[in-house]
mmCIF file of C-alpha atoms in Angstrom:
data_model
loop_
_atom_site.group_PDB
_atom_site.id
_atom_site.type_symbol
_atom_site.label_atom_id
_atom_site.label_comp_id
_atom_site.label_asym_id
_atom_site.label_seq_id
_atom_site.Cartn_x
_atom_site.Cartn_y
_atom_site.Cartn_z
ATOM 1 C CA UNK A 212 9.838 47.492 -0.405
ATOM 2 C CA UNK A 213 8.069 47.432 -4.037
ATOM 3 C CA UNK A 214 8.737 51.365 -4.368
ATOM 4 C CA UNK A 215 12.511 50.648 -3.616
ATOM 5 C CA UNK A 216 12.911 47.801 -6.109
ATOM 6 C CA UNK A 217 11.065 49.828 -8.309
ATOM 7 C CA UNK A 218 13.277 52.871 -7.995
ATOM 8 C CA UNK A 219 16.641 50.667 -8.186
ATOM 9 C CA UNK A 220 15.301 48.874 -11.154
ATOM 10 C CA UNK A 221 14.889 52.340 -12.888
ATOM 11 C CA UNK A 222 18.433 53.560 -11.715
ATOM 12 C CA UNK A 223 19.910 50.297 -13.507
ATOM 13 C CA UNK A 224 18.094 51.023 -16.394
ATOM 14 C CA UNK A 225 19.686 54.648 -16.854
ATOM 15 C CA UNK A 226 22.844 52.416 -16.291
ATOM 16 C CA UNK A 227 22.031 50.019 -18.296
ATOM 17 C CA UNK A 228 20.758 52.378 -21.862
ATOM 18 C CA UNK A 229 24.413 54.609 -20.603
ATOM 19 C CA UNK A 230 26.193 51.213 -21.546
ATOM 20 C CA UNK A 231 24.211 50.699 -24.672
ATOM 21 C CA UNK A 232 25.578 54.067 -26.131
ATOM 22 C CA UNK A 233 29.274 52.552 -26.191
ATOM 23 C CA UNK A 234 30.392 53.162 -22.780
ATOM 24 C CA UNK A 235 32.622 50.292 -21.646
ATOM 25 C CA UNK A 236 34.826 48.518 -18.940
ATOM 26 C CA UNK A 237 37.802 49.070 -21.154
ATOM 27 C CA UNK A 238 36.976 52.581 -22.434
ATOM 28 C CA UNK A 239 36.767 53.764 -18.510
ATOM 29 C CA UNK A 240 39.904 52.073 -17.579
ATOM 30 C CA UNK A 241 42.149 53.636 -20.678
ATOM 31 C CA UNK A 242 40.298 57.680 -19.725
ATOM 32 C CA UNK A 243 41.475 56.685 -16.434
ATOM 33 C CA UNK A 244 45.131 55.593 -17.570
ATOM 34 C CA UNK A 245 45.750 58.159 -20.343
ATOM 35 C CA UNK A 246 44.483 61.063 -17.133
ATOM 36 C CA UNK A 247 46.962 58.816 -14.786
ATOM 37 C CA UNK A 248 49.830 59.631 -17.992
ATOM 38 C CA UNK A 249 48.752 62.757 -18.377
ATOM 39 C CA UNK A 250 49.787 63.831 -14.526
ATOM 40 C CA UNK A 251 53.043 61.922 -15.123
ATOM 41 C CA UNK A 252 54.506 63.599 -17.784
ATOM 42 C CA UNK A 253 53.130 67.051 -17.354
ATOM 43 C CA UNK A 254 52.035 67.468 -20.434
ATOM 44 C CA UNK A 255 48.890 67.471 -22.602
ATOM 45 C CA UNK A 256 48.336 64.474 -25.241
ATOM 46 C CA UNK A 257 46.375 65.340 -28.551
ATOM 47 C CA UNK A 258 43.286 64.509 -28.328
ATOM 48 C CA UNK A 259 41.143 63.003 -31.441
ATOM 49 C CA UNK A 260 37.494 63.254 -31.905
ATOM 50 C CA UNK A 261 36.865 59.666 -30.994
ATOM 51 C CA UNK A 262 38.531 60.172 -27.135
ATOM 52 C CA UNK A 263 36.191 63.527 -27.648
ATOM 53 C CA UNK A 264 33.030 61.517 -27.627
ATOM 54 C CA UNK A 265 34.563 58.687 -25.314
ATOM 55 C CA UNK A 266 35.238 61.594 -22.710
ATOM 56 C CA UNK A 267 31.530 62.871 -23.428
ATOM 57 C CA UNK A 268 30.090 59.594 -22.800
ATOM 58 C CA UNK A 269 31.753 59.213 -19.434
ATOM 59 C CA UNK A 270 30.754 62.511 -18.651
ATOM 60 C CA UNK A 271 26.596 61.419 -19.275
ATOM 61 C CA UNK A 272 27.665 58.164 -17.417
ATOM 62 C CA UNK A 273 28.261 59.530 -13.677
ATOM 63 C CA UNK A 274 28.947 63.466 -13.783
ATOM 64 C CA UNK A 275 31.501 63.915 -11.249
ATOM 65 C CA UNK A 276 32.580 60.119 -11.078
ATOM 66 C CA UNK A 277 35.667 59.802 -13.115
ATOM 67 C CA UNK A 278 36.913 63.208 -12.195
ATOM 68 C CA UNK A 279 36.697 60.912 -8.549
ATOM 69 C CA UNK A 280 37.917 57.435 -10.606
ATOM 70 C CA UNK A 281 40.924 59.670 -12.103
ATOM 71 C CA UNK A 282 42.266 61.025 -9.011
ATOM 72 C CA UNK A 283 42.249 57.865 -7.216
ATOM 73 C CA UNK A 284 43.350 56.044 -10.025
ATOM 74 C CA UNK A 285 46.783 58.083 -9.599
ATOM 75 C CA UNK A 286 47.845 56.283 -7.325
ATOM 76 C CA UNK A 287 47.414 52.556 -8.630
ATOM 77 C CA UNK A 288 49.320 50.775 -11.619
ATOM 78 C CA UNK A 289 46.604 48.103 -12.267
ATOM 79 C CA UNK A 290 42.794 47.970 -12.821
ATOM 80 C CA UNK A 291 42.217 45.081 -10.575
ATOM 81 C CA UNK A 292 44.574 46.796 -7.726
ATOM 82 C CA UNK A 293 42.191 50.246 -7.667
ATOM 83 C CA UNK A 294 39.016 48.262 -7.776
ATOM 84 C CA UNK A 295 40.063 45.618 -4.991
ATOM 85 C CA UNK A 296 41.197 48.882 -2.522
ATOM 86 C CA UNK A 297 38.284 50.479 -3.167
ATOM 87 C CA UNK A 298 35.768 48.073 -2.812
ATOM 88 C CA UNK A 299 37.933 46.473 0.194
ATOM 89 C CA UNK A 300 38.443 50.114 2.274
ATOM 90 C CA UNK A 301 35.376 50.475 5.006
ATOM 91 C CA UNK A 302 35.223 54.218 4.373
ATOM 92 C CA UNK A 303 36.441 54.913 0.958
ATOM 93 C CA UNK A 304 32.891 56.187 0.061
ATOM 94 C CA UNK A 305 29.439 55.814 1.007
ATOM 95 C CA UNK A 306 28.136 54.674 -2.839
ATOM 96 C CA UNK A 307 31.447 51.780 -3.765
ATOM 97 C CA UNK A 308 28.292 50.525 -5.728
ATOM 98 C CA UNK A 309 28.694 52.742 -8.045
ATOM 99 C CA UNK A 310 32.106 52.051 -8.845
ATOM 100 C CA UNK A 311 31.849 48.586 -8.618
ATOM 101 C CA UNK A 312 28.889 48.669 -11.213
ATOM 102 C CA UNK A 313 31.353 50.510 -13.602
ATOM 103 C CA UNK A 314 33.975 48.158 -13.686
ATOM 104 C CA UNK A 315 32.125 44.808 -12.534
ATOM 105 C CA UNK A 316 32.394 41.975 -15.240
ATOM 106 C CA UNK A 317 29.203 41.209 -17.353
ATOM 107 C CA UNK A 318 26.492 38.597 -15.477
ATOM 108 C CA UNK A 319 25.276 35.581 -17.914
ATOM 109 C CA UNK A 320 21.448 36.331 -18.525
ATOM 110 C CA UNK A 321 20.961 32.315 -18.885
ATOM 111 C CA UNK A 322 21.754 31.913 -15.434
ATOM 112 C CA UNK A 323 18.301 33.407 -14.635
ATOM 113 C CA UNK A 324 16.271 33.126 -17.570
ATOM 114 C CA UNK A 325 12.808 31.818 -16.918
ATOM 115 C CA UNK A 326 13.062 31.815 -13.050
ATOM 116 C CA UNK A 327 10.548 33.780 -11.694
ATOM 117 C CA UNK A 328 10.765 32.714 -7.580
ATOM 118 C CA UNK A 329 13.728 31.453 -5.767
ATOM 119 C CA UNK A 330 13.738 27.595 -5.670
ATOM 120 C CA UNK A 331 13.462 25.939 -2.752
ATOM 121 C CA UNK A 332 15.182 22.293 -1.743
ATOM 122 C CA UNK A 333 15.042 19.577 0.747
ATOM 123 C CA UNK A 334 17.780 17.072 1.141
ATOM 124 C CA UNK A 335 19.533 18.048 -1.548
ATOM 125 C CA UNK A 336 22.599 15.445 -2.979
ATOM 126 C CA UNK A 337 25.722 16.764 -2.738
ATOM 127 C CA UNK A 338 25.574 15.959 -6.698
ATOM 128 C CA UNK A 339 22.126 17.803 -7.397
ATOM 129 C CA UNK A 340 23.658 21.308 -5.532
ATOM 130 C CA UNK A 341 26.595 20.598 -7.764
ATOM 131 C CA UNK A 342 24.672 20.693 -10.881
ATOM 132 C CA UNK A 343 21.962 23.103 -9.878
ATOM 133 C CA UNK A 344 22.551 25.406 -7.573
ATOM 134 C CA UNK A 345 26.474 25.632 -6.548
ATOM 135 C CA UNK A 346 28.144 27.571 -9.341
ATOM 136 C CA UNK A 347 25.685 28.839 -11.675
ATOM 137 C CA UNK A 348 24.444 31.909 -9.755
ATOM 138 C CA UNK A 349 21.173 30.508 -9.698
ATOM 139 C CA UNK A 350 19.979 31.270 -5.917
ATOM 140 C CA UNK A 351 18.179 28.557 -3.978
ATOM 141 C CA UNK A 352 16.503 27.859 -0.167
ATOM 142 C CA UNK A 353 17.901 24.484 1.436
ATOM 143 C CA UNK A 354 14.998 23.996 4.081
ATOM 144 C CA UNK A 355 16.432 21.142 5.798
ATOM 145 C CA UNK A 356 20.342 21.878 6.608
ATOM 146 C CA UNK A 357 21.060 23.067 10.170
ATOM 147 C CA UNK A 358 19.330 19.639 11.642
ATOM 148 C CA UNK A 359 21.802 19.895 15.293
ATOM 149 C CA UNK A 360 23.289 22.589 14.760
ATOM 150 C CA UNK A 361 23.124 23.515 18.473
ATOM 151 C CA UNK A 362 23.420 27.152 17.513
ATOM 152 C CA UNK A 363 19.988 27.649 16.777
ATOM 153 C CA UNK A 364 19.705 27.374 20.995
ATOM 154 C CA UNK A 365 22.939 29.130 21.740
ATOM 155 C CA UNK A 366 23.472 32.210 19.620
ATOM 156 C CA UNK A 367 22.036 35.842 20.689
ATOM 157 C CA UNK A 368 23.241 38.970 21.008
ATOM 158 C CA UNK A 369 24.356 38.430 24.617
ATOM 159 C CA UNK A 370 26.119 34.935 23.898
ATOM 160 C CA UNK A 371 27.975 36.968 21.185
ATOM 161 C CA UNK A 372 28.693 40.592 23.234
ATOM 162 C CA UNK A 373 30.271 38.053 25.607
ATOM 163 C CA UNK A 374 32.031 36.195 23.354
ATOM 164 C CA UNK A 375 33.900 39.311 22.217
ATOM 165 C CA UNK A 376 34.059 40.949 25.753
ATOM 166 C CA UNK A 377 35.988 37.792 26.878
ATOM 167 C CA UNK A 378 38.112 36.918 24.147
ATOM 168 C CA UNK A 379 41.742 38.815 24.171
ATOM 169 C CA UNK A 380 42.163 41.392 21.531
ATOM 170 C CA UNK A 381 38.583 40.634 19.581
ATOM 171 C CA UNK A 382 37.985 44.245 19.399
ATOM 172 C CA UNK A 383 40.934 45.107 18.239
ATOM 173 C CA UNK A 384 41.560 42.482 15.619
ATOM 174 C CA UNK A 385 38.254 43.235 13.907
ATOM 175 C CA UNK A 386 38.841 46.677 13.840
ATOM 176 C CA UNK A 387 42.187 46.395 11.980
ATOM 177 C CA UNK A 388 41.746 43.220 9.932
ATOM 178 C CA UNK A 389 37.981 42.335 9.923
ATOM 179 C CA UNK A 390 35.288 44.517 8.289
ATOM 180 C CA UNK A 391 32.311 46.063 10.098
ATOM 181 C CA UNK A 392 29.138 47.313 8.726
ATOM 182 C CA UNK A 393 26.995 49.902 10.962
ATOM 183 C CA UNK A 394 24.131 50.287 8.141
ATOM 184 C CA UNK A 395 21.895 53.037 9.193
ATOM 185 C CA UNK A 396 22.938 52.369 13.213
ATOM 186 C CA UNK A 397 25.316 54.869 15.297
ATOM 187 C CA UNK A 398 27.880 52.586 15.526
ATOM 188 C CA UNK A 399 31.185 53.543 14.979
ATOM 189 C CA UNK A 400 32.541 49.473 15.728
ATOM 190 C CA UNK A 401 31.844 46.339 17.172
ATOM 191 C CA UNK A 402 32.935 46.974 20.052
ATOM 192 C CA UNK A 403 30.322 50.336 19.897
ATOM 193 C CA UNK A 404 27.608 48.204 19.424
ATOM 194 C CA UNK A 405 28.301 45.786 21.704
ATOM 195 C CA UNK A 406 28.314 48.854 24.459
ATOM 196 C CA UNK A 407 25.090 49.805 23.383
ATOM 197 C CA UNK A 408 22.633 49.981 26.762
ATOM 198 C CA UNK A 409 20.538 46.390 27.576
ATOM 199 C CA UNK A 410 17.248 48.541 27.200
ATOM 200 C CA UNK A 411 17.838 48.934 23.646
ATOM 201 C CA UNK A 412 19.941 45.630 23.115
ATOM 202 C CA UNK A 413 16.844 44.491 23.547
ATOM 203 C CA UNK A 414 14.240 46.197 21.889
ATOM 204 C CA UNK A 415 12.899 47.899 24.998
ATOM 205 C CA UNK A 416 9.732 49.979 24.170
ATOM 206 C CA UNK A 417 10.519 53.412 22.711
ATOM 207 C CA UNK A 418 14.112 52.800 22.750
ATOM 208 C CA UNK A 419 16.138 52.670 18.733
ATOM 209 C CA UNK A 420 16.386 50.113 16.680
ATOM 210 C CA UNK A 421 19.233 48.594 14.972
ATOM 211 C CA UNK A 422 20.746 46.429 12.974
ATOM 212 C CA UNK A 423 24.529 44.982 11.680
ATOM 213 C CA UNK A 424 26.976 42.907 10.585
ATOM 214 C CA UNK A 425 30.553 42.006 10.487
ATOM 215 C CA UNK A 426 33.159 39.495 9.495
ATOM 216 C CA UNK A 427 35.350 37.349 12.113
ATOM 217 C CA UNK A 428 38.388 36.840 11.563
ATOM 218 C CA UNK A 429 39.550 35.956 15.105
ATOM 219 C CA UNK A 430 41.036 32.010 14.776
ATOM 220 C CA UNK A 431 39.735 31.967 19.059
ATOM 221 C CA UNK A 432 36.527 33.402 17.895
ATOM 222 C CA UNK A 433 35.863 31.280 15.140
ATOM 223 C CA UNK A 434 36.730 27.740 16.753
ATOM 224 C CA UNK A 435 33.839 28.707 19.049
ATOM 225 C CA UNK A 436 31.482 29.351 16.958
ATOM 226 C CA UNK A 437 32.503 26.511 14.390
ATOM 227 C CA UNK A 438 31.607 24.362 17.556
ATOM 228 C CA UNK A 439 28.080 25.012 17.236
ATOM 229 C CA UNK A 440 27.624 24.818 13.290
ATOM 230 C CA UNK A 441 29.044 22.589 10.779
ATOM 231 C CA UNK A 442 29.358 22.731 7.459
ATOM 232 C CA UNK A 443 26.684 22.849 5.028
ATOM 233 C CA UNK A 444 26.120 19.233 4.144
ATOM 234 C CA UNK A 445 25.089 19.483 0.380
ATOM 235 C CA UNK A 446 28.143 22.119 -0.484
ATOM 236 C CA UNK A 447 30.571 20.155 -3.161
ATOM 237 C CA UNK A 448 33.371 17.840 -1.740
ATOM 238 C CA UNK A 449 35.751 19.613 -3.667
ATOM 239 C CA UNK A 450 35.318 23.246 -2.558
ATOM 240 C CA UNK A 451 36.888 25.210 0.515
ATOM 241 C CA UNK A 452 35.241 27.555 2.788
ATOM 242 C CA UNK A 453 36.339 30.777 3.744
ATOM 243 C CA UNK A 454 38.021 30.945 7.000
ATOM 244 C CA UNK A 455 35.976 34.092 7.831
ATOM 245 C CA UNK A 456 32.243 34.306 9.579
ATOM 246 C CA UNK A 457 29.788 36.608 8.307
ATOM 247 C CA UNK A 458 27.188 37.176 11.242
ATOM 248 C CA UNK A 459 24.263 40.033 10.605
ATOM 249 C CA UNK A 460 22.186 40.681 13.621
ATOM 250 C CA UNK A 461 19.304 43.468 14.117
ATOM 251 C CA UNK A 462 15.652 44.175 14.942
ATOM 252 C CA UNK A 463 13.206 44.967 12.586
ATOM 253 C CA UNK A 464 12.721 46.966 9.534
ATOM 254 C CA UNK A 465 15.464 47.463 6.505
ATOM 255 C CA UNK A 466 18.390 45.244 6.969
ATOM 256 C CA UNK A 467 21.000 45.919 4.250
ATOM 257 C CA UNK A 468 20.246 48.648 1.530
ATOM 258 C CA UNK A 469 20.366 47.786 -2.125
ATOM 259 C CA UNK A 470 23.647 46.889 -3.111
ATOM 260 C CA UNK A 471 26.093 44.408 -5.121
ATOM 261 C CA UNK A 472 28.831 42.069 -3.676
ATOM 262 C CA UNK A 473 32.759 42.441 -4.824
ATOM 263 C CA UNK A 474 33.881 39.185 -2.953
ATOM 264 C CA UNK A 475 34.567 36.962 -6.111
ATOM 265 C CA UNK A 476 32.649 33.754 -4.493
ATOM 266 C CA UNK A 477 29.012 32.767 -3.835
ATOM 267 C CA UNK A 478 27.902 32.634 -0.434
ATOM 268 C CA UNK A 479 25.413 30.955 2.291
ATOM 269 C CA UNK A 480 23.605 32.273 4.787
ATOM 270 C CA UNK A 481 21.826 30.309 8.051
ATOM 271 C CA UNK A 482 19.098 31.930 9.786
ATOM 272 C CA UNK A 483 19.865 30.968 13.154
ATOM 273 C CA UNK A 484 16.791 33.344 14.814
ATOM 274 C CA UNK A 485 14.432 35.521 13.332
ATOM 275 C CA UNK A 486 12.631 35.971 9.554
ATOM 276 C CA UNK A 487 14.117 37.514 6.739
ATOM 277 C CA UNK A 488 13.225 38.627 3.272
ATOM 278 C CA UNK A 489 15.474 39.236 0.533
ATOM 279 C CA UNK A 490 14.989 41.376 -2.439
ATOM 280 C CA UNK A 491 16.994 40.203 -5.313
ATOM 281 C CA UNK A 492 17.095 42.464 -8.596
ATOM 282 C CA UNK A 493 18.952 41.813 -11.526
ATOM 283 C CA UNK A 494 21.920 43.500 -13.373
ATOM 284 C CA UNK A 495 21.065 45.823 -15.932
ATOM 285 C CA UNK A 496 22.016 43.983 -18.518
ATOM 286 C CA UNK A 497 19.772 40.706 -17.342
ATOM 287 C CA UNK A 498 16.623 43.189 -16.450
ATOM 288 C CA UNK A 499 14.874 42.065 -19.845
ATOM 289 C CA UNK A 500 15.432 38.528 -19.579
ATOM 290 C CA UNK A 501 15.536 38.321 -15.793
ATOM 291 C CA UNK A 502 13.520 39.289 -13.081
ATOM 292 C CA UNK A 503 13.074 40.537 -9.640
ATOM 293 C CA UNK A 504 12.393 37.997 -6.481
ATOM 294 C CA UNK A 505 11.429 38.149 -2.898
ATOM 295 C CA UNK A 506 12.235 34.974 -0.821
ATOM 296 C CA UNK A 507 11.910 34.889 3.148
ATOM 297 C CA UNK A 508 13.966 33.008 4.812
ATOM 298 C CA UNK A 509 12.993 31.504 8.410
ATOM 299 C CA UNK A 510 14.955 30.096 11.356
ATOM 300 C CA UNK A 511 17.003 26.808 10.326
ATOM 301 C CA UNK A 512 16.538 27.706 6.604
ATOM 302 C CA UNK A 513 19.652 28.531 4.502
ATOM 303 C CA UNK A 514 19.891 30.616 1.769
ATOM 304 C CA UNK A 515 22.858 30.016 -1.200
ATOM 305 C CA UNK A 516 23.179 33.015 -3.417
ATOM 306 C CA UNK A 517 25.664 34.706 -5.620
ATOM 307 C CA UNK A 518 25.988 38.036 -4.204
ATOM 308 C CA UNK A 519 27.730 39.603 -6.874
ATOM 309 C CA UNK A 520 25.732 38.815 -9.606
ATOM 310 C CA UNK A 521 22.289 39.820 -7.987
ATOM 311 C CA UNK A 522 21.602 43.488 -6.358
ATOM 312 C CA UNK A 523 19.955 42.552 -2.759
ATOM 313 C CA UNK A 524 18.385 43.687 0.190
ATOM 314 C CA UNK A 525 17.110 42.820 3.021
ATOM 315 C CA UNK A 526 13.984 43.045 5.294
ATOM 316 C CA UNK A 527 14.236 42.017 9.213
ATOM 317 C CA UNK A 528 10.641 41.000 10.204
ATOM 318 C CA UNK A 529 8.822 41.450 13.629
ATOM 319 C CA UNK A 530 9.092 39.445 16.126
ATOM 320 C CA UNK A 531 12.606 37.685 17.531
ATOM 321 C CA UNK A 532 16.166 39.262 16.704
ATOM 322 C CA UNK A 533 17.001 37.943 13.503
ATOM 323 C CA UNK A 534 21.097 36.497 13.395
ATOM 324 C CA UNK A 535 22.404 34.655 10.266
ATOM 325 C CA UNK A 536 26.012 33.628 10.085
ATOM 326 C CA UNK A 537 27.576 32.567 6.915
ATOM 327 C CA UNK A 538 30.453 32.208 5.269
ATOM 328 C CA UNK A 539 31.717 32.037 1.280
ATOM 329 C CA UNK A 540 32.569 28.630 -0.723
ATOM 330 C CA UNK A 541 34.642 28.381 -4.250
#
C-alpha cells in the first residue's frame, strides 16, 4: 500500500509541475474548441506562436490525450456536457481519471492544512458536523452512528443476491440506469456476479477472490433496504440525500484502485461487515501543504468524505466479507 501511494503521489507531481508551466483548464478547453472549429469549417486557422507553445504544452501534458479529448470533443457543444458523459459512461475508458484530473476545478489547500490523521467523532451535534466536518472536505470517522440499524444483522451477500433475484426487473434496471463497477473481478454485471458459484461466493479455499460495487436505483429495492438503515443522525437538517444506494462488497485484498470522484457532492459510507482501510492522497496542487492518510474503518463505523477532492483507495482486510452502503448528501 505505501509503494502505491508513493507511486500516485509521484504521478500527481508530474501533473502537478505540467500545470505549473502554464497549462490550464481554460487553455485545454479553447485547443479543444478551436480543433472542434477547425473540423467544422474545413479549413485551417492561422496559428500564432503563443497557440504554438499552448499546443506544445498540451502535448508534454498527456501525449496522445487531447488528440483523444479533440475527437470526442466533436461531438459536444459545452465543456461541462463532454466532461459529465465521459465521466458518467461505464466504458468510455479504463483511465476517466485522467480526464477528470484535466478539467476538475482547483481543491482549497486550507481545507487540509495541518491535518495529519483523519479525525474521529462520537455523538457528534448536528451543529458541530455542520461546522466541522459537513461541507468543508475535511474527512472524518463518526464511531457511534448505526446504533439499531438492524442491517448490521441482516445484510450479506446472500440477503442481497436474493434481494435482486426476487425483485422484478432489478437486473435489468441497473444495467440500463444504475452503474456497476467489476474492479479487477470477471464480472461483466450484477446480475454476473450474483451467478457467481456458492464455493467462491464464499471464499471457499483455493477458489478467486473478488470484490464490487454498484449503485441502486430500483425505488422496490431501495424501500427495502432503507428499512434496515436510517439516516445518518448528525447529517444537517437542511440537506437532501441522494435517492441512490452505493453498496461495495468483496473479500480481501485491494478494494478500489486509486482514483478521484466526479459526483459533485460529499458522501458517507457505513461499514455494515468487515474492516476497511482507506488511502486518501491529496491533489497535486495541495501535496505541499497537505498530506497523505490511512484510516480503517470497522463494522458500525461511518466514514464522511469528499470524494472528489481526495484521490482514494481502498484495502478489504481478512477476515468477514466487508459491505458498506452509502449514499451522497448536499
Amino acid at each position: 500500500m505505501d509503494n502505491q501511494i508513493k507511486l500516485v503521489t509521484k504521478f500527481l507531481k508530474l501533473k502537478r509541475e505540467a500545470k505549473l508551466k502554464g497549462i490550464s483548464d481554460d487553455e485545454v478547453y479553447k485547443v479543444f474548441k478551436e480543433e472542434k472549429d477547425l473540423n467544422q469549417n474545413e479549413q485551417k486557422p492561422k496559428v500564432d506562436e503563443r497557440s504554438k507553445k499552448r499546443n506544445l504544452r498540451l502535448i508534454f501534458l498527456g501525449g496522445i490525450l487531447p488528440i483523444i479529448f479533440g475527437v470526442l470533443f466533436m461531438f459536444y457543444n459545452q465543456k461541462e456536457d463532454f466532461v459529465h458523459s465521459i465521466t458518467e459512461a461505464r466504458c468510455a475508458i479504463d483511465n476517466s481519471g485522467m480526464f477528470i484530473e484535466v478539467a476538475r476545478p482547483l481543491t482549497n489547500c486550507e481545507m487540509c492544512r495541518n491535518l495529519y490523521q483523519v479525525p474521529n467523532e462520537y455523538e457528534i451535534s448536528v451543529e458541530d458536523f455542520s461546522k466541522k466536518y459537513a461541507y468543508t472536505a475535511v474527512p472524518v470517522l463518526i464511531k457511534d452512528a448505526t446504533k439499531n440499524w438492524t442491517a448490521m444483522n441482516t445484510f450479506s451477500y446472500d440477503f442481497l443476491k436474493e434481494l435482486y433475484v426476487n425483485t422484478t426487473d432489478a437486473f435489468e434496471v441497473t444495467e440500463e440506469e444504475c452503474q456497476f463497477f467489476p474492479y479487477k473481478t470477471d464480472f461483466e454485471s450484477l446480475e454476473d456476479a450474483f451467478n457467481m458459484t456458492d464455493d467462491r461466493a464464499h471464499f471457499k479455499e483455493g477458489e478467486e477472490t473478488w470484490y464490487f460495487g454498484w449503485s441502486n436505483c430500483h425505488p422496490d429495492i431501495s424501500t427495502i433496504l432503507r428499512k434496515h438503515y436510517n439516516r445518518p443522525y448528525f447529517l444537517p437538517n437542511d440537506s437532501e440525500s441522494s435517492s441512490l444506494d452505493w453498496i461495495f462488497m468483496g473479500g480481501s485484498g485491494l478494494g478500489a484502485f486509486i482514483h478521484l470522484d466526479y459526483v459533485q457532492r460529499p458522501s458517507w459510507q457505513a461499514q455494515i461487515s468487515g474492516k476497511k482501510t482507506w488511502t486518501l492522497v491529496p491533489t497535486p496542487e495541495c501535496e505541499d501543504i497537505c498530506h497523505s492518510m490511512n484510516v480503517t474503518v470497522h463494522k458500525g463505523d461511518i466514514f464522511v468524505v469528499d470524494t472528489n477532492q481526495w484521490y482514494h483507495s481502498t484495502f478489504i482486510h481478512p477476515g468477514e466479507v466487508s459491505i458498506t452502503i452509502g449514499s451522497e448528501y448536499d
